[in-house]
Amino acid sequence: MVRVYVAEAGSSPVRINIVSPGPTRTEMRARAAPEEDPMTIKAPDAVAPLFVKLAAPECTLQGQWIDADEWLSGKFKL
């Protein structure tokens, strides 16, 4: 899907990437899985810096699917 968005953007200066945040401690997840211990799941602010890095002018990444857990573990570098 991200590659379709990139193709549609053409020569636009907009960079398009998709982030898969994985399990994240949110109200919606708590409602969907009330038996789950929320303290075993990463908080949204753990993933937020990834979005900041992707939005930075010096980031040239385009058309990527990024697994937030891989980024947090250092397996995926920007």
Short mmCIF file of C-alpha atoms in Angstrom, two decimals:
data_model
loop_
_atom_site.label_atom_id
_atom_site.label_comp_id
_atom_site.label_asym_id
_atom_site.label_seq_id
_atom_site.Cartn_x
_atom_site.Cartn_y
_atom_site.Cartn_z
CA MET A 1 0.00 0.00 0.00
CA VAL A 2 2.82 2.42 0.82
CA ARG A 3 4.30 1.95 -2.65
CA VAL A 4 0.95 2.90 -4.22
CA TYR A 5 0.90 6.10 -2.15
CA VAL A 6 4.47 6.87 -3.23
CA ALA A 7 3.55 6.37 -6.89
CA GLU A 8 0.50 8.61 -6.52
CA ALA A 9 2.59 11.32 -4.85
CA GLY A 10 4.87 11.34 -7.89
CA SER A 11 7.43 14.12 -7.70
CA SER A 12 5.73 15.72 -4.71
CA PRO A 13 8.10 16.66 -1.87
CA VAL A 14 5.91 14.63 0.50
CA ARG A 15 7.68 11.56 1.92
CA ILE A 16 5.46 8.55 2.54
CA ASN A 17 6.23 5.73 4.94
CA ILE A 18 4.11 3.43 7.08
CA VAL A 19 4.82 2.64 10.72
CA SER A 20 3.51 -0.51 12.34
CA PRO A 21 3.52 0.42 16.03
CA GLY A 22 2.86 -3.12 17.23
CA PRO A 23 1.20 -3.66 20.62
CA THR A 24 0.86 -0.25 22.25
CA ARG A 25 -0.70 0.73 25.57
CA THR A 26 -3.85 2.63 24.57
CA GLU A 27 -7.42 2.89 25.82
CA MET A 28 -8.67 1.09 22.72
CA ARG A 29 -6.30 -1.85 23.33
CA ALA A 30 -7.32 -1.99 27.01
CA ARG A 31 -10.97 -2.27 25.97
CA ALA A 32 -10.18 -4.93 23.37
CA ALA A 33 -7.97 -7.02 25.69
CA PRO A 34 -8.96 -6.28 29.30
CA GLU A 35 -7.11 -9.38 30.55
CA GLU A 36 -3.79 -8.03 29.28
CA ASP A 37 -1.42 -6.36 31.75
CA PRO A 38 -0.92 -2.86 30.28
CA MET A 39 2.45 -2.52 31.99
CA THR A 40 3.85 -5.26 29.73
CA ILE A 41 3.10 -3.19 26.61
CA LYS A 42 5.04 -0.18 25.39
CA ALA A 43 3.53 3.26 25.92
CA PRO A 44 2.76 5.47 22.91
CA ASP A 45 5.54 7.87 23.89
CA ALA A 46 8.06 5.08 23.23
CA VAL A 47 7.14 5.15 19.53
CA ALA A 48 6.58 8.91 19.15
CA PRO A 49 10.29 9.72 18.52
CA LEU A 50 10.17 7.53 15.41
CA PHE A 51 7.49 9.76 13.91
CA VAL A 52 9.54 12.85 14.78
CA LYS A 53 12.60 11.40 13.03
CA LEU A 54 10.54 10.51 9.95
CA ALA A 55 9.17 14.06 9.78
CA ALA A 56 12.60 15.70 10.07
CA PRO A 57 13.80 17.52 6.94
CA GLU A 58 17.01 15.46 6.86
CA CYS A 59 15.10 12.17 6.67
CA THR A 60 15.04 10.94 3.08
CA LEU A 61 13.38 7.59 3.72
CA GLN A 62 10.60 6.95 1.22
CA GLY A 63 8.17 4.09 0.63
CA GLN A 64 9.13 2.02 3.65
CA TRP A 65 7.12 -0.14 6.03
CA ILE A 66 8.72 0.31 9.44
CA ASP A 67 8.19 -2.03 12.38
CA ALA A 68 8.41 0.15 15.50
CA ASP A 69 9.62 -2.76 17.63
CA GLU A 70 12.53 -3.33 15.22
CA TRP A 71 13.35 0.38 15.36
CA LEU A 72 13.21 0.37 19.18
CA SER A 73 15.52 -2.67 19.32
CA GLY A 74 18.01 -1.07 16.94
CA LYS A 75 17.41 -3.57 14.12
CA PHE A 76 16.00 -0.84 11.87
CA LYS A 77 18.12 2.30 11.45
CA LEU A 78 16.97 5.58 9.96
#
